Short mmCIF file of C-alpha atoms in Angstrom, two decimals:
data_model
loop_
_atom_site.label_atom_id
_atom_site.label_comp_id
_atom_site.label_asym_id
_atom_site.label_seq_id
_atom_site.Cartn_x
_atom_site.Cartn_y
_atom_site.Cartn_z
CA MET O 843 36.77 -31.86 16.67
CA ASN O 844 34.10 -34.30 15.57
CA LEU O 845 31.19 -32.23 14.30
CA ASN O 846 28.88 -35.25 14.37
CA PHE O 847 28.46 -35.22 18.13
CA THR O 848 24.92 -34.90 19.46
CA ILE O 849 24.18 -33.45 22.88
CA ARG O 850 20.85 -34.31 24.44
CA PRO O 851 19.24 -34.42 27.87
CA ALA O 852 20.10 -37.61 29.72
CA GLN O 853 17.41 -40.21 30.32
CA GLU O 854 16.88 -42.65 33.17
CA THR O 855 17.98 -45.51 30.89
CA ASP O 856 21.35 -43.77 30.41
CA LEU O 857 22.27 -43.98 34.11
CA PRO O 858 24.30 -47.24 34.00
CA VAL O 859 26.48 -45.88 31.18
CA ILE O 860 26.77 -42.48 32.89
CA MET O 861 27.92 -44.07 36.15
CA ASP O 862 30.47 -46.13 34.19
CA ILE O 863 31.79 -42.94 32.56
CA TYR O 864 32.18 -41.30 35.98
CA ALA O 865 34.02 -44.38 37.27
CA ALA O 866 36.37 -44.30 34.27
CA ALA O 867 36.93 -40.56 34.78
CA ARG O 868 37.92 -41.15 38.41
CA GLU O 869 40.46 -43.71 37.21
CA GLN O 870 41.80 -41.28 34.58
CA MET O 871 42.12 -38.57 37.24
CA ARG O 872 44.01 -40.86 39.61
CA ALA O 873 46.34 -41.97 36.83
CA ALA O 874 47.07 -38.30 36.03
CA GLY O 875 47.90 -37.47 39.66
CA ASN O 876 44.55 -35.93 40.55
CA THR O 877 43.75 -38.27 43.43
CA THR O 878 41.52 -36.09 45.59
CA GLN O 879 39.10 -34.14 43.38
CA TRP O 880 36.55 -36.93 42.98
CA GLY O 881 38.11 -39.56 45.24
CA SER O 882 36.69 -43.03 44.74
CA THR O 883 32.96 -42.28 44.86
CA TYR O 884 32.15 -38.83 43.45
CA PRO O 885 29.70 -38.11 42.05
CA PRO O 886 27.43 -40.46 43.97
CA GLU O 887 24.43 -41.86 42.14
CA GLU O 888 22.01 -39.73 44.19
CA THR O 889 23.76 -36.55 42.92
CA VAL O 890 23.58 -37.79 39.34
CA ARG O 891 19.90 -38.69 39.78
CA ALA O 892 19.23 -35.23 41.23
CA ASP O 893 20.86 -33.65 38.16
CA LEU O 894 18.70 -35.85 35.94
CA THR O 895 15.48 -35.07 37.83
CA ALA O 896 16.22 -31.33 37.68
CA GLY O 897 16.73 -31.54 33.90
CA HIS O 898 20.39 -30.54 34.22
CA LEU O 899 22.10 -33.75 33.08
CA TYR O 900 23.27 -34.01 29.47
CA VAL O 901 25.11 -36.60 27.42
CA LEU O 902 27.19 -36.38 24.29
CA GLU O 903 26.71 -39.14 21.75
CA THR O 904 28.57 -40.16 18.63
CA PRO O 905 26.59 -40.91 15.42
CA ASP O 906 26.30 -44.56 16.46
CA THR O 907 24.46 -43.35 19.62
CA CYS O 908 27.29 -44.33 21.95
CA ILE O 909 27.42 -42.01 24.95
CA GLN O 910 30.92 -40.59 25.20
CA ALA O 911 30.54 -37.80 27.77
CA VAL O 912 28.25 -36.52 30.49
CA PHE O 913 27.89 -33.20 32.28
CA CYS O 914 25.61 -31.13 34.45
CA PHE O 915 24.56 -27.81 32.89
CA PHE O 916 22.16 -25.20 34.17
CA MET O 917 21.44 -21.52 33.90
CA GLY O 918 21.31 -19.50 37.09
CA ASP O 919 23.09 -18.63 40.26
CA GLU O 920 25.68 -21.02 41.66
CA PRO O 921 26.23 -20.13 45.34
CA LEU O 922 29.85 -21.36 45.17
CA TYR O 923 30.56 -18.64 42.64
CA ARG O 924 29.78 -15.85 45.11
CA ASP O 925 33.20 -16.47 46.70
CA PRO O 926 35.06 -13.14 47.06
CA GLN O 927 38.26 -14.80 45.82
CA ALA O 928 36.67 -15.18 42.39
CA HIS O 929 37.07 -12.23 40.06
CA TRP O 930 34.72 -12.98 37.18
CA SER O 931 35.25 -11.32 33.81
CA LYS O 932 31.78 -9.83 33.96
CA GLU O 933 28.64 -9.63 36.04
CA ALA O 934 25.92 -11.11 33.89
CA SER O 935 23.56 -14.07 33.90
CA TYR O 936 25.52 -17.23 33.32
CA GLY O 937 25.43 -20.94 32.75
CA VAL O 938 27.26 -23.42 34.94
CA VAL O 939 28.95 -26.71 34.08
CA HIS O 940 29.68 -29.26 36.80
CA ARG O 941 30.67 -32.92 36.81
CA ILE O 942 31.89 -33.09 33.22
CA ALA O 943 33.46 -36.41 32.29
CA SER O 944 34.18 -38.37 29.15
CA THR O 945 35.14 -41.90 28.29
CA GLY O 946 38.49 -40.58 27.08
CA THR O 947 38.16 -42.57 23.86
CA VAL O 948 36.84 -39.86 21.53
CA LYS O 949 39.03 -36.81 20.98
CA GLY O 950 37.27 -33.51 21.54
CA ALA O 951 34.25 -34.81 23.46
CA GLY O 952 34.84 -32.63 26.53
CA ALA O 953 35.53 -29.56 24.42
CA ALA O 954 32.33 -30.19 22.45
CA CYS O 955 30.33 -30.26 25.69
CA LEU O 956 31.83 -26.96 26.82
CA ARG O 957 31.28 -25.32 23.43
CA TRP O 958 27.65 -26.43 23.49
CA ALA O 959 27.18 -25.06 27.01
CA VAL O 960 28.67 -21.67 26.08
CA GLU O 961 26.41 -21.51 23.03
CA GLN O 962 23.37 -22.10 25.25
CA ALA O 963 24.38 -19.64 27.98
CA ARG O 964 26.43 -17.07 26.03
CA TYR O 965 28.46 -16.69 29.27
CA LEU O 966 29.67 -19.68 31.27
CA ARG O 967 31.35 -20.26 34.63
CA ILE O 968 33.10 -23.45 35.66
CA ASP O 969 35.59 -24.57 38.29
CA THR O 970 38.10 -27.37 38.60
CA HIS O 971 40.63 -28.76 41.05
CA LYS O 972 44.21 -27.46 40.95
CA ASP O 973 45.39 -31.01 40.19
CA ASN O 974 43.04 -31.45 37.24
CA LYS O 975 45.58 -30.42 34.64
CA ALA O 976 43.65 -32.05 31.80
CA MET O 977 40.55 -29.91 32.43
CA GLN O 978 42.64 -26.78 32.91
CA HIS O 979 44.32 -27.47 29.56
CA VAL O 980 40.97 -27.87 27.77
CA LEU O 981 39.57 -24.71 29.35
CA ARG O 982 42.59 -22.57 28.48
CA LYS O 983 42.82 -23.99 24.96
CA LEU O 984 39.17 -23.08 24.34
CA GLY O 985 39.70 -19.50 25.55
CA PHE O 986 38.40 -19.62 29.12
CA HIS O 987 39.88 -17.07 31.54
CA GLU O 988 41.14 -18.01 34.99
CA CYS O 989 39.24 -15.89 37.51
CA GLY O 990 40.70 -16.73 40.90
CA ALA O 991 39.35 -19.35 43.24
CA VAL O 992 36.17 -20.68 44.80
CA LYS O 993 35.58 -23.27 47.50
CA ALA O 994 33.76 -26.47 46.63
CA HIS O 995 30.88 -27.75 48.80
CA ASP O 996 33.41 -29.73 50.84
CA GLY O 997 35.50 -26.58 51.44
CA THR O 998 38.38 -27.51 49.15
CA PRO O 999 39.69 -24.82 46.80
CA ARG O 1000 38.93 -24.86 43.09
CA LEU O 1001 40.24 -22.76 40.23
CA ALA O 1002 37.49 -20.63 38.72
CA PHE O 1003 37.16 -20.02 34.98
CA ASP O 1004 34.72 -18.17 32.77
CA ALA O 1005 34.15 -17.50 29.09
CA SER O 1006 31.73 -15.74 26.80
CA ALA O 1007 30.74 -17.23 23.48
CA GLU O 1008 32.96 -14.61 21.80
CA ASP O 1009 36.01 -15.80 23.79
CA LEU O 1010 36.02 -19.34 22.45
CA THR O 1011 38.61 -20.34 19.90
#
């Protein structure tokens, strides 16, 4: 993993690059057989702007200040994670990661975002679509535990994962 990554809060001026990263991620998902998780428009710009306004949007940059990844991170309760089908490893305050995406050109960018988030929260919860094999691979490789299922805002099922800082490899 590249140890020279920098993670910082996103800024309004980053939005064009962020939206391009999300568009590229949708293409990568479709090419990998994950055609329904984000469809052709998710996340919409208003969702990304809401993340930015709330102070929950972060970017990962390389030393040359090129943005390589974006994600939503916050501490607190995620109503989706109250689903009784989810069997979390522990009941504790937690951080949440949503809408993580990378350009796909820098190895380890997604993992670096997740490691950073776990360091901030000490305990992290995340979910992903059953067809998102790439994200499932990253999560399992890092030491996340599969914890059952939750339903996304649109009612579709997602695989639930969690990890404590001590779990990460």
